[in-house]
Coordinates of C-alpha atoms in Angstrom, one line a residue:
M1 CA -39.8 1.7 81.4
S2 CA -40.6 -1.1 79.1
A3 CA -40.7 -0.7 75.4
P4 CA -44.0 -0.5 73.8
A5 CA -45.0 -3.7 72.1
L6 CA -45.2 -3.6 68.2
S7 CA -48.2 -5.1 66.3
L8 CA -47.0 -8.0 64.1
P9 CA -48.9 -9.3 61.0
T10 CA -50.7 -12.5 62.1
G11 CA -51.1 -15.6 60.0
D12 CA -48.7 -18.2 58.6
K13 CA -45.3 -16.8 58.0
T14 CA -44.6 -19.0 55.1
G15 CA -47.7 -17.8 53.4
Y16 CA -47.0 -14.2 54.1
D17 CA -43.5 -14.5 52.6
A18 CA -44.9 -16.4 49.5
A19 CA -47.3 -13.5 48.9
M20 CA -44.7 -10.7 49.2
P21 CA -44.3 -9.0 45.9
G22 CA -40.7 -8.8 44.4
S23 CA -40.1 -12.6 44.8
S24 CA -37.6 -14.0 42.3
P25 CA -39.2 -14.8 38.9
S26 CA -39.8 -18.4 37.8
L27 CA -37.2 -20.5 36.1
S28 CA -39.1 -20.2 32.9
R29 CA -39.2 -16.5 32.9
V30 CA -35.5 -16.1 33.6
W31 CA -34.7 -18.3 30.7
L32 CA -37.2 -16.3 28.5
L33 CA -35.5 -13.0 29.5
T34 CA -32.1 -14.5 28.9
A35 CA -33.0 -15.8 25.3
A36 CA -34.7 -12.4 24.5
A37 CA -31.5 -10.5 25.7
A38 CA -29.2 -12.9 23.6
A39 CA -31.4 -12.5 20.7
S40 CA -31.2 -8.7 20.9
C41 CA -27.5 -8.8 21.2
L42 CA -27.1 -11.2 18.1
L43 CA -29.5 -8.7 16.1
V44 CA -27.4 -5.8 17.1
G45 CA -24.4 -7.5 16.1
L46 CA -26.0 -8.6 12.7
I47 CA -27.1 -5.0 12.0
A48 CA -23.5 -3.7 12.8
Y49 CA -22.0 -6.4 10.7
R50 CA -24.1 -5.5 7.6
L51 CA -23.6 -1.8 8.0
L52 CA -19.7 -2.2 8.7
L53 CA -19.3 -4.7 5.9
G54 CA -21.1 -2.4 3.4
S55 CA -18.8 0.6 4.6
Y56 CA -15.6 -1.5 4.3
L57 CA -16.5 -2.8 1.0
A58 CA -17.3 0.6 -0.4
H59 CA -13.9 1.9 0.8
E60 CA -12.1 -0.9 -0.7
Q61 CA -14.0 -0.2 -4.0
Q62 CA -12.8 3.4 -3.7
V63 CA -9.3 2.7 -3.3
A64 CA -9.4 0.1 -6.0
S65 CA -11.0 2.6 -8.4
Q66 CA -8.3 5.1 -7.6
R67 CA -5.7 2.2 -8.2
L68 CA -7.3 1.3 -11.6
D69 CA -7.4 5.0 -12.6
A70 CA -3.7 5.3 -11.9
F71 CA -2.7 2.1 -13.7
A72 CA -5.1 3.0 -16.7
L73 CA -3.5 6.4 -17.0
S74 CA 0.0 5.1 -16.9
L75 CA -0.7 2.3 -19.4
E76 CA -2.4 5.0 -21.8
A77 CA 0.7 7.2 -21.4
T78 CA 2.9 4.2 -22.3
L79 CA 1.0 3.6 -25.4
N80 CA 0.6 7.2 -26.6
R81 CA 4.1 8.0 -26.1
H82 CA 5.0 5.8 -29.2
E83 CA 1.8 6.7 -31.1
S84 CA 3.2 9.1 -33.7
L85 CA 6.7 7.4 -34.1
P86 CA 5.8 5.1 -37.0
G87 CA 4.6 8.1 -38.9
L88 CA 7.7 9.8 -38.3
L89 CA 9.9 6.9 -39.3
A90 CA 7.8 6.5 -42.6
L91 CA 9.2 9.9 -43.8
E92 CA 12.8 8.5 -43.9
P93 CA 13.9 8.7 -47.6
S94 CA 15.8 5.5 -47.3
L95 CA 12.7 3.5 -46.6
A96 CA 10.9 4.8 -49.6
A97 CA 13.9 4.3 -51.6
L98 CA 14.2 0.6 -50.6
L99 CA 10.6 -0.1 -51.4
R100 CA 11.1 1.2 -54.9
E101 CA 14.0 -0.9 -55.4
P102 CA 13.7 -3.8 -53.1
H103 CA 16.5 -6.0 -54.5
D104 CA 19.2 -3.2 -54.2
A105 CA 21.7 -4.4 -51.5
Q106 CA 23.0 -0.9 -50.8
R107 CA 19.5 0.3 -50.0
I108 CA 18.7 -2.7 -47.9
A109 CA 21.8 -2.0 -45.7
A110 CA 20.8 1.7 -45.3
A111 CA 17.3 0.7 -44.2
N112 CA 18.5 -1.9 -41.8
A113 CA 21.0 0.6 -40.3
Y114 CA 18.3 3.3 -39.9
L115 CA 15.9 0.9 -38.5
E116 CA 18.4 -0.4 -35.9
A117 CA 19.4 3.1 -34.9
A118 CA 15.6 4.0 -34.6
Q119 CA 14.9 0.9 -32.4
Q120 CA 17.8 1.8 -29.9
G121 CA 17.0 5.3 -29.9
A122 CA 13.2 4.8 -29.0
A123 CA 14.0 2.0 -26.6
V124 CA 11.4 -0.3 -28.2
A125 CA 11.5 -4.0 -29.1
A126 CA 11.7 -3.9 -32.7
T127 CA 11.1 -1.7 -36.0
Y128 CA 10.8 -3.3 -39.5
L129 CA 9.6 -2.3 -43.0
I130 CA 7.1 -4.2 -45.0
D131 CA 6.3 -3.8 -48.7
A132 CA 2.9 -3.6 -50.0
D133 CA 2.4 -7.3 -50.3
G134 CA 3.3 -7.8 -46.6
L135 CA 7.0 -9.1 -47.1
T136 CA 9.5 -7.7 -44.6
L137 CA 12.4 -6.1 -46.5
A138 CA 14.4 -4.6 -43.5
A139 CA 14.3 -4.7 -39.8
S140 CA 16.3 -3.6 -36.7
N141 CA 16.9 -7.3 -35.8
W142 CA 18.4 -8.1 -39.1
R143 CA 21.6 -9.4 -37.5
Q144 CA 19.7 -11.8 -35.1
P145 CA 18.9 -15.6 -35.9
R146 CA 15.1 -14.8 -35.7
S147 CA 15.1 -11.8 -37.8
F148 CA 11.8 -10.4 -39.2
V149 CA 13.4 -9.9 -42.7
G150 CA 11.9 -12.3 -45.4
H151 CA 8.7 -13.0 -43.2
N152 CA 5.1 -12.2 -44.5
Y153 CA 2.9 -10.4 -42.3
A154 CA 0.1 -9.5 -44.7
F155 CA -2.4 -11.5 -42.4
R156 CA -1.7 -9.3 -39.5
P157 CA -4.4 -6.6 -38.7
Y158 CA -2.1 -3.8 -38.1
F159 CA -0.7 -4.2 -41.6
T160 CA -4.1 -4.0 -43.2
D161 CA -5.2 -1.1 -40.9
A162 CA -2.3 0.9 -41.7
V163 CA -2.9 0.5 -45.4
A164 CA -6.5 1.3 -45.3
Q165 CA -6.8 3.8 -42.3
G166 CA -3.2 5.4 -41.9
L167 CA -2.5 3.9 -38.5
G168 CA -2.6 0.2 -37.3
R169 CA -2.7 -0.7 -33.5
F170 CA -2.4 -4.4 -32.5
Y171 CA -1.4 -6.6 -29.5
G172 CA -0.4 -10.1 -30.2
V173 CA 2.2 -12.7 -29.9
G174 CA 4.9 -12.5 -32.5
V175 CA 4.9 -15.2 -34.9
T176 CA 8.4 -15.3 -35.5
T177 CA 10.0 -14.7 -32.0
G178 CA 7.2 -16.1 -30.0
E179 CA 7.3 -12.9 -27.8
P180 CA 4.3 -10.8 -27.3
G181 CA 4.2 -7.0 -27.9
Y182 CA 2.1 -3.9 -28.9
F183 CA 2.5 -3.2 -32.7
L184 CA 2.0 0.2 -34.2
A185 CA 2.1 0.7 -38.0
A186 CA 2.1 3.6 -40.5
P187 CA 2.1 3.5 -44.2
V188 CA 5.2 4.8 -46.3
R189 CA 3.7 6.9 -49.1
S190 CA 5.2 8.3 -52.3
D191 CA 2.9 10.6 -54.8
G192 CA -0.3 9.6 -53.0
R193 CA 0.5 5.8 -53.3
V194 CA 1.2 3.4 -50.6
L195 CA 4.7 1.8 -51.1
G196 CA 4.7 -0.2 -47.8
V197 CA 4.3 -0.1 -44.0
V198 CA 6.8 0.5 -41.3
V199 CA 5.9 -1.1 -38.0
L200 CA 7.1 -0.5 -34.4
K201 CA 6.7 -3.2 -31.8
V202 CA 6.6 -2.1 -28.2
G203 CA 7.1 -4.5 -25.1
L204 CA 4.7 -4.2 -22.2
E205 CA 6.9 -6.2 -19.8
A206 CA 7.3 -3.3 -17.5
M207 CA 3.6 -2.7 -17.2
E208 CA 3.2 -6.4 -16.3
Q209 CA 5.8 -6.2 -13.6
A210 CA 4.0 -3.1 -12.2
M211 CA 0.9 -5.2 -12.2
A212 CA 2.6 -7.9 -10.2
E213 CA 3.8 -5.4 -7.7
A214 CA 0.4 -3.8 -7.2
G215 CA -0.6 -6.2 -4.3
D216 CA -4.0 -7.4 -5.5
T217 CA -4.6 -9.5 -8.7
L218 CA -4.8 -7.2 -11.8
L219 CA -5.8 -8.4 -15.3
L220 CA -5.7 -6.8 -18.7
A221 CA -8.0 -8.0 -21.3
D222 CA -8.6 -7.1 -24.8
A223 CA -11.9 -6.3 -26.5
D224 CA -12.8 -10.0 -26.8
G225 CA -12.3 -10.6 -23.0
I226 CA -9.1 -12.3 -23.6
V227 CA -6.5 -11.6 -20.6
F228 CA -3.1 -10.9 -22.2
L229 CA -1.3 -9.5 -19.3
S230 CA -1.8 -10.4 -15.7
S231 CA 0.0 -9.9 -12.3
Q232 CA -0.2 -13.8 -12.0
R233 CA 1.3 -15.4 -15.3
R234 CA -0.8 -18.4 -14.9
L235 CA -3.9 -16.3 -15.7
R236 CA -2.7 -15.2 -19.2
Y237 CA -4.6 -16.1 -22.1
R238 CA -7.9 -17.0 -20.4
T239 CA -11.2 -15.4 -21.2
L240 CA -13.6 -13.6 -19.1
A241 CA -16.6 -15.1 -20.8
P242 CA -17.0 -17.9 -23.4
L243 CA -15.7 -16.7 -26.9
P244 CA -18.2 -16.8 -29.8
A245 CA -17.3 -18.9 -32.8
A246 CA -16.5 -15.8 -35.1
V247 CA -14.0 -14.4 -32.6
S248 CA -12.2 -17.8 -32.3
A249 CA -12.0 -18.0 -36.0
R250 CA -10.6 -14.5 -36.4
L251 CA -8.0 -15.3 -33.6
A252 CA -7.0 -18.3 -35.5
E253 CA -6.7 -16.3 -38.9
T254 CA -4.7 -13.5 -37.4
R255 CA -2.7 -15.7 -35.2
Q256 CA -2.9 -13.1 -32.5
Y257 CA -1.9 -15.3 -29.5
G258 CA 0.1 -17.8 -31.5
N259 CA -0.4 -21.3 -30.4
Q260 CA -1.8 -20.4 -27.0
T261 CA -4.9 -22.4 -25.9
I262 CA -7.6 -19.9 -24.9
Q263 CA -9.5 -21.4 -21.8
P264 CA -12.1 -19.8 -19.4
L265 CA -10.7 -17.7 -16.5
A266 CA -13.3 -18.9 -13.9
D267 CA -16.0 -21.6 -13.7
R268 CA -18.6 -19.1 -15.0
P269 CA -18.4 -15.9 -16.9
L270 CA -17.2 -12.6 -14.8
A271 CA -19.6 -10.1 -14.0
L272 CA -17.6 -6.9 -14.0
D273 CA -18.2 -3.9 -11.7
G274 CA -20.7 -5.8 -9.6
S275 CA -21.3 -3.9 -6.3
A276 CA -21.4 -7.2 -4.1
P277 CA -18.7 -9.9 -3.9
Q278 CA -18.9 -12.8 -6.4
R279 CA -18.2 -16.4 -5.5
L280 CA -16.0 -17.7 -8.3
A281 CA -13.3 -20.6 -8.7
L282 CA -10.3 -19.3 -10.7
A283 CA -8.4 -21.5 -12.8
G284 CA -6.6 -24.1 -10.5
E285 CA -8.2 -22.5 -7.2
P286 CA -11.1 -23.5 -5.0
I287 CA -14.2 -21.3 -4.9
R288 CA -13.8 -18.1 -3.0
E289 CA -15.2 -14.6 -2.8
L290 CA -13.9 -11.9 -5.3
L291 CA -14.6 -8.4 -5.6
L292 CA -14.4 -7.5 -9.2
L293 CA -13.8 -3.7 -10.5
S294 CA -12.7 -2.7 -14.0
R295 CA -11.7 0.4 -16.2
P296 CA -11.4 0.9 -19.8
V297 CA -8.0 1.8 -21.1
G298 CA -6.5 2.6 -24.6
N299 CA -8.3 2.7 -28.0
L300 CA -8.6 -0.8 -28.8
G301 CA -11.4 -1.6 -26.1
W302 CA -9.1 -2.8 -23.6
R303 CA -10.0 -3.3 -19.8
V304 CA -8.0 -3.5 -16.7
V305 CA -9.6 -5.7 -14.1
Q306 CA -8.9 -6.0 -10.3
L307 CA -9.9 -9.1 -8.4
G308 CA -9.9 -8.1 -4.9
R309 CA -10.3 -10.1 -1.7
P310 CA -13.2 -9.0 0.5
D311 CA -11.8 -11.2 3.5
E312 CA -10.1 -8.2 5.3
A313 CA -13.4 -6.3 5.0
R314 CA -15.4 -9.3 6.3
G315 CA -12.9 -9.8 9.3
A316 CA -13.1 -6.0 10.2
A317 CA -16.7 -5.9 10.0
F318 CA -16.8 -9.2 12.2
S319 CA -14.7 -7.7 14.8
G320 CA -16.7 -4.6 14.9
A321 CA -20.0 -6.5 15.1
M322 CA -18.5 -8.6 18.0
A323 CA -17.7 -5.4 19.7
A324 CA -21.1 -4.0 19.1
A325 CA -22.9 -7.2 20.4
L326 CA -20.7 -7.5 23.4
A327 CA -21.4 -3.8 24.2
A328 CA -25.0 -4.5 24.0
A329 CA -24.7 -7.3 26.3
F330 CA -22.6 -5.3 28.7
G331 CA -25.4 -2.6 28.7
L332 CA -28.2 -5.1 29.2
G333 CA -26.0 -6.7 32.1
V334 CA -25.8 -3.2 33.6
A335 CA -29.4 -2.5 33.2
A336 CA -30.3 -5.6 34.8
H337 CA -27.9 -5.3 37.6
L338 CA -29.3 -1.8 38.4
R339 CA -32.7 -3.0 38.2
H340 CA -32.0 -5.9 40.4
R341 CA -30.3 -3.8 43.0
R342 CA -33.2 -1.3 42.9
R343 CA -35.8 -4.1 43.5
R344 CA -33.7 -5.4 46.4
R345 CA -33.3 -2.0 47.9
E346 CA -37.2 -1.7 47.7
E347 CA -37.5 -5.1 49.1
L348 CA -35.2 -4.3 52.2
R349 CA -36.9 -1.0 52.9
R350 CA -40.4 -2.6 52.9
I351 CA -39.3 -5.3 55.1
H352 CA -37.6 -2.9 57.4
G353 CA -40.6 -0.8 57.6
E354 CA -43.2 -3.7 58.4
L355 CA -41.2 -6.0 60.5
E356 CA -39.0 -3.9 62.7
Q357 CA -39.3 -6.2 65.7
R358 CA -38.5 -9.5 63.6
I359 CA -34.9 -8.3 62.6
A360 CA -33.3 -10.6 65.2
E361 CA -35.0 -13.7 63.9
R362 CA -34.6 -12.8 60.4
T363 CA -31.1 -12.0 60.6
A364 CA -29.8 -15.4 59.3
D365 CA -32.4 -15.1 56.3
L366 CA -31.4 -11.6 55.6
T367 CA -27.6 -12.6 55.7
G368 CA -28.4 -15.2 53.0
K369 CA -30.2 -12.6 50.9
V370 CA -27.2 -10.1 51.5
A371 CA -24.8 -13.0 50.5
E372 CA -27.0 -13.9 47.4
L373 CA -26.7 -10.1 46.6
Q374 CA -23.2 -10.1 46.9
R375 CA -22.4 -13.1 44.7
T376 CA -25.0 -11.7 42.2
E377 CA -22.9 -8.4 42.2
A378 CA -19.6 -10.4 41.8
I379 CA -21.0 -12.4 38.8
L380 CA -22.2 -9.1 37.2
H381 CA -18.8 -7.6 37.7
E382 CA -17.1 -10.6 36.3
T383 CA -19.6 -10.3 33.4
R384 CA -18.7 -6.9 32.8
D385 CA -15.1 -7.2 33.1
A386 CA -15.3 -10.0 30.6
A387 CA -17.3 -7.9 28.2
V388 CA -14.7 -5.0 28.6
Q389 CA -11.8 -7.4 28.0
A390 CA -13.4 -9.1 24.9
G391 CA -14.3 -5.3 23.4
K392 CA -10.5 -4.8 23.6
L393 CA -10.4 -7.0 20.4
A394 CA -11.6 -4.0 18.4
V395 CA -8.2 -2.0 18.9
L396 CA -6.6 -4.7 16.7
G397 CA -7.6 -2.5 13.8
Q398 CA -5.8 0.6 14.8
L399 CA -2.8 -0.3 12.8
S400 CA -4.7 -0.6 9.7
A401 CA -6.0 3.0 10.0
G402 CA -2.4 4.2 9.9
I403 CA -1.6 2.1 6.7
S404 CA -4.6 3.5 5.0
H405 CA -3.4 7.0 5.6
E406 CA -0.1 6.0 4.3
L407 CA -1.5 4.7 1.1
N408 CA -3.7 7.7 0.5
Q409 CA -1.1 10.3 0.3
P410 CA 0.7 8.7 -2.6
L411 CA -2.7 7.9 -4.5
A412 CA -3.6 11.6 -4.3
A413 CA -0.2 12.6 -5.4
L414 CA -0.7 10.1 -8.3
Q415 CA -3.8 11.8 -9.4
T416 CA -2.0 15.2 -9.2
F417 CA 0.9 14.0 -11.3
A418 CA -1.1 12.2 -13.8
D419 CA -3.4 15.6 -14.3
N420 CA -0.1 17.6 -14.8
A421 CA 1.3 15.1 -17.1
S422 CA -1.9 15.3 -19.3
A423 CA -1.9 19.2 -19.2
L424 CA 2.1 19.3 -20.2
L425 CA 1.5 16.6 -22.8
A426 CA -1.3 18.8 -24.4
R427 CA 1.4 21.7 -24.4
G428 CA 4.1 19.7 -26.0
R429 CA 6.4 20.0 -22.8
H430 CA 7.7 16.4 -23.1
E431 CA 10.6 16.6 -20.7
E432 CA 8.5 17.6 -17.9
V433 CA 5.8 15.0 -18.9
A434 CA 8.7 12.5 -18.5
E435 CA 9.4 13.8 -15.0
N436 CA 5.9 13.7 -14.0
L437 CA 5.6 10.1 -15.2
Q438 CA 9.0 9.0 -13.3
M439 CA 7.3 10.5 -10.1
I440 CA 4.2 8.3 -10.7
G441 CA 6.4 5.3 -11.3
E442 CA 8.2 5.9 -7.9
L443 CA 4.7 6.6 -6.1
I444 CA 3.4 3.3 -7.6
G445 CA 6.4 1.4 -6.5
R446 CA 6.1 3.0 -3.0
T447 CA 2.3 2.2 -2.8
G448 CA 3.1 -1.3 -3.9
R449 CA 5.8 -2.0 -1.3
I450 CA 3.5 -0.8 1.3
V451 CA 0.6 -3.1 0.2
R452 CA 2.9 -6.0 -0.5
Q453 CA 4.4 -5.7 2.9
L454 CA 1.1 -5.4 4.7
K455 CA -0.2 -8.6 2.9
T456 CA 3.0 -10.5 3.7
F457 CA 3.0 -9.5 7.3
A458 CA -0.7 -10.8 7.6
R459 CA -0.4 -13.9 5.8
K460 CA -0.5 -17.0 7.8
E461 CA 2.9 -18.8 7.6
A462 CA 3.7 -22.5 7.8
A463 CA 6.0 -23.5 10.6
T464 CA 9.1 -23.8 8.5
P465 CA 11.9 -21.9 10.1
Q466 CA 14.6 -20.8 7.5
A467 CA 17.4 -18.1 7.0
V468 CA 15.9 -14.8 7.4
A469 CA 17.8 -11.5 6.8
V470 CA 17.8 -9.3 9.8
A471 CA 18.1 -6.1 7.9
A472 CA 15.1 -7.0 5.8
A473 CA 13.1 -7.8 8.9
I474 CA 13.9 -4.6 10.5
E475 CA 13.1 -2.7 7.5
H476 CA 9.7 -4.3 7.0
A477 CA 8.7 -3.9 10.7
L478 CA 9.7 -0.1 10.4
L479 CA 7.5 0.2 7.3
L480 CA 4.6 -1.3 9.3
V481 CA 5.1 1.0 12.5
E482 CA 5.9 4.0 10.4
P483 CA 2.4 5.7 10.7
R484 CA 2.7 5.3 14.8
R485 CA 6.2 6.6 14.6
R486 CA 5.1 9.6 12.6
D487 CA 2.3 10.4 14.9
S488 CA 4.4 10.3 18.0
G489 CA 7.1 12.3 16.4
A490 CA 9.7 9.7 17.3
R491 CA 13.1 9.1 15.9
I492 CA 14.1 5.5 15.2
E493 CA 17.7 4.9 14.9
V494 CA 19.1 1.5 13.6
S495 CA 22.6 0.3 13.8
Q496 CA 24.6 -0.6 10.7
D497 CA 26.0 -4.0 11.8
A498 CA 22.7 -5.8 10.7
A499 CA 24.0 -6.0 7.0
G500 CA 24.8 -9.6 6.1
L501 CA 23.5 -11.2 9.3
S502 CA 20.4 -13.6 9.2
V503 CA 18.8 -15.7 11.8
V504 CA 16.8 -19.0 11.8
A505 CA 13.3 -18.1 12.0
E506 CA 10.1 -17.2 9.7
A507 CA 10.1 -13.8 8.3
G508 CA 6.5 -12.9 9.1
R509 CA 6.7 -14.0 12.8
L510 CA 10.1 -12.4 13.2
E511 CA 8.7 -9.1 12.1
Q512 CA 5.7 -9.5 14.4
V513 CA 8.0 -9.8 17.4
L514 CA 9.9 -6.5 16.2
V515 CA 6.6 -4.8 15.6
N516 CA 5.5 -5.5 19.0
L517 CA 8.8 -4.4 20.7
M518 CA 8.9 -1.3 18.7
L519 CA 5.2 -0.2 19.4
N520 CA 5.8 -0.9 23.1
G521 CA 9.0 1.3 23.0
L522 CA 6.9 4.0 21.2
D523 CA 4.0 3.6 23.8
A524 CA 6.5 3.8 26.6
M525 CA 7.8 7.5 25.4
Q526 CA 4.3 8.9 24.7
G527 CA 4.1 12.3 25.6
Q528 CA 7.9 13.1 25.3
A529 CA 9.2 16.1 23.4
A530 CA 11.8 14.3 21.4
P531 CA 11.2 10.5 21.9
S532 CA 13.9 8.3 20.4
L533 CA 14.1 4.5 19.9
E534 CA 17.3 2.7 19.2
I535 CA 17.7 -0.6 17.5
A536 CA 20.9 -2.5 17.7
V537 CA 22.2 -5.8 16.1
A538 CA 25.3 -7.7 16.9
R539 CA 26.7 -11.2 16.2
A540 CA 27.2 -13.2 19.6
G541 CA 29.0 -16.5 19.0
D542 CA 26.3 -18.9 17.2
C543 CA 23.7 -16.3 17.9
V544 CA 22.3 -12.9 16.8
R545 CA 21.4 -10.4 19.5
L546 CA 19.1 -7.7 18.8
S547 CA 18.1 -5.1 21.2
V548 CA 15.4 -2.4 21.1
R549 CA 15.8 0.4 23.6
D550 CA 13.4 3.2 24.5
H551 CA 14.0 6.2 26.7
G552 CA 10.9 6.1 28.5
P553 CA 10.5 5.7 32.4
G554 CA 11.8 2.1 32.4
I555 CA 10.2 -1.0 34.0
A556 CA 9.4 -1.3 37.6
D557 CA 10.6 -4.2 39.5
E558 CA 7.2 -5.5 40.5
V559 CA 6.1 -5.3 37.0
R560 CA 9.3 -7.2 35.4
D561 CA 8.1 -10.4 37.1
H562 CA 4.6 -10.3 35.2
L563 CA 5.7 -8.7 32.1
F564 CA 5.5 -11.7 30.0
E565 CA 2.4 -13.2 31.6
P566 CA -0.7 -13.6 29.3
F567 CA -3.3 -10.4 29.7
Y568 CA -0.9 -8.7 32.0
T569 CA -0.5 -5.1 30.8
T570 CA 0.4 -1.6 32.4
K571 CA -1.4 0.1 29.6
P572 CA -4.6 2.0 30.2
A573 CA -8.0 0.2 29.7
G574 CA -8.7 -0.1 26.0
A575 CA -5.1 0.4 24.9
G576 CA -4.1 -3.3 24.8
L577 CA -4.8 -6.7 25.7
G578 CA -1.4 -7.6 27.5
L579 CA -0.7 -10.5 24.7
G580 CA 1.9 -8.9 22.7
L581 CA 4.9 -9.8 24.8
A582 CA 3.6 -13.2 25.7
I583 CA 3.1 -14.1 22.1
S584 CA 6.5 -12.7 21.1
Q585 CA 8.2 -14.9 23.8
A586 CA 6.3 -17.9 22.6
I587 CA 7.5 -17.3 18.9
V588 CA 11.1 -16.7 20.3
D589 CA 11.1 -19.9 22.4
S590 CA 10.0 -22.0 19.4
Y591 CA 13.2 -20.9 17.5
G592 CA 15.4 -21.9 20.4
G593 CA 16.1 -18.1 21.2
T594 CA 15.6 -15.9 24.3
L595 CA 13.7 -12.6 25.0
R596 CA 14.4 -10.7 28.1
T597 CA 14.2 -7.2 29.3
E598 CA 16.5 -4.9 31.6
N599 CA 16.5 -1.2 32.5
A600 CA 19.3 0.9 30.8
A601 CA 21.8 2.7 33.3
D602 CA 20.7 6.1 32.0
G603 CA 17.2 5.6 31.9
G604 CA 14.7 3.7 29.6
A605 CA 13.8 -0.1 29.1
V606 CA 15.9 -2.5 26.8
F607 CA 14.3 -5.7 25.3
V608 CA 17.1 -8.1 24.1
L609 CA 16.2 -10.6 21.5
T610 CA 18.6 -13.5 20.8
L611 CA 18.1 -16.0 18.0
P612 CA 20.5 -18.7 16.5
A613 CA 22.3 -17.4 13.5
A614 CA 21.8 -18.9 10.3
G615 CA 24.7 -21.2 8.8
D616 CA 26.2 -21.0 5.3
D617 CA 23.8 -23.4 4.1
H618 CA 20.9 -21.0 5.2
A619 CA 22.0 -18.0 3.2
A620 CA 19.2 -15.4 3.5
P621 CA 17.7 -14.3 0.3
D622 CA 18.4 -10.7 -1.0
A623 CA 16.1 -8.1 0.6

């Protein structure tokens, strides 16, 4: 029995196909949709950039504010510690006796001995006695060639303030020694009459050293806006804004900063405590963006100013914006793909329903369409994979989160110790105040080391291999991976053979290789109850061999052949780019060294790094 004939549409086939709905859009429409999608992704990235930048800048301002508060408290504590000492020294009878009889040699000797003992006991720069006319009669440095004895300091504000107000405070450069210091003065009285003034000079070198170790640029300016202490010595004696003529005249009269030439700090006056970064050109530097924040400190109108760099915040915001834009592009690509597939399925169902008997003659055409569909899907899959791969760039910021946590802990402790010190000081418990201040100093040192090492690690180095101490490189790398080690609960053991060994490399890049190897080892032991990482260093002829061993599952044979290839990784999606070992091998090769891997006999992987040892002419600097 023959099959029943099917009725087919009549008319021209070409005209029928051209009139079918669902045909491909015109080229102009494709370009229009592509441009609209690209504009949408850029808009998403721009919005994300602005939001992330505002958040990162706010965080940096918060961290900087806490740092400035801690520094201000430390400086005020240093200044206040000696506030009452001049008044106590003024009670010494031998000083009043000398002021009554200024030419008595025996009284001069007694006053000199007392002031010398007071200076050594209080650990200050100098103490000296001035008569009512401003002439120095005795001083703790009476034995030294540049002694204060015989010099007249009546022009100094601390002398006039002590006589008129009972206490004189002043910071300036010594006119006799040329050394700057903080001066405190109190009157010596007898029967209600001022016989003279006893002066105490305190050096602030320790505070300037602490500023230099803080990481960012810190300035300490007086009430006139003149920077007299700085983490960068070249920025000393510069003004935050132009000085009025009256101030310049007063500085010349009091000789507060000696013969120093006071010049502007930047190409225009600084707007302190601005919420947005400013584009400024500091002395001897090109124009760059700076984030300014300041705090008042002390009783003389001083301000401590931080010049922060928003580069890291902009970089992190740009990475986040790129990730957001790529995610939006991926989402649009998936939506387009799904829409395209849906339209294709509808078209195929319609064709199958209406042209059942034309399947044979349209097989070639449908095969072409299926091939086109498969090529489209392949392109979309490649686009998706590229977007996912590019999105992995966002994980590069994971390390900064651990460092931020590492900094927040000592900063919180600083606040606590500072509050305790204030309370104990009010109760007169000075020994406990000293203990709190010692703890504050240790915490500041710890925070400074972390920030300084992070900036050193991130700084772009010139290609100048030189002698690098292996022990210092390991110590700095351990500091950077410490948050990850603590999170995983791992124990890292370092052999003691690294002391005295140095290699020809670059410190930052060697630390980068060590950080990559340590992080890979910690990742390999993820989930273990008691993970352990072992670092061994030994001299091997003209080379130094450094090995990093984990106790993970080891490296499979099929993985080992591709381990140092770019973008090859065994980590789950989103956990790494597969570039760490490839970059590490390139760095090691540039120094003439080798980097290889092997499995330990009792389990785990061992990465062996071999570098040329530094000769005697490349002695490594002290760590």
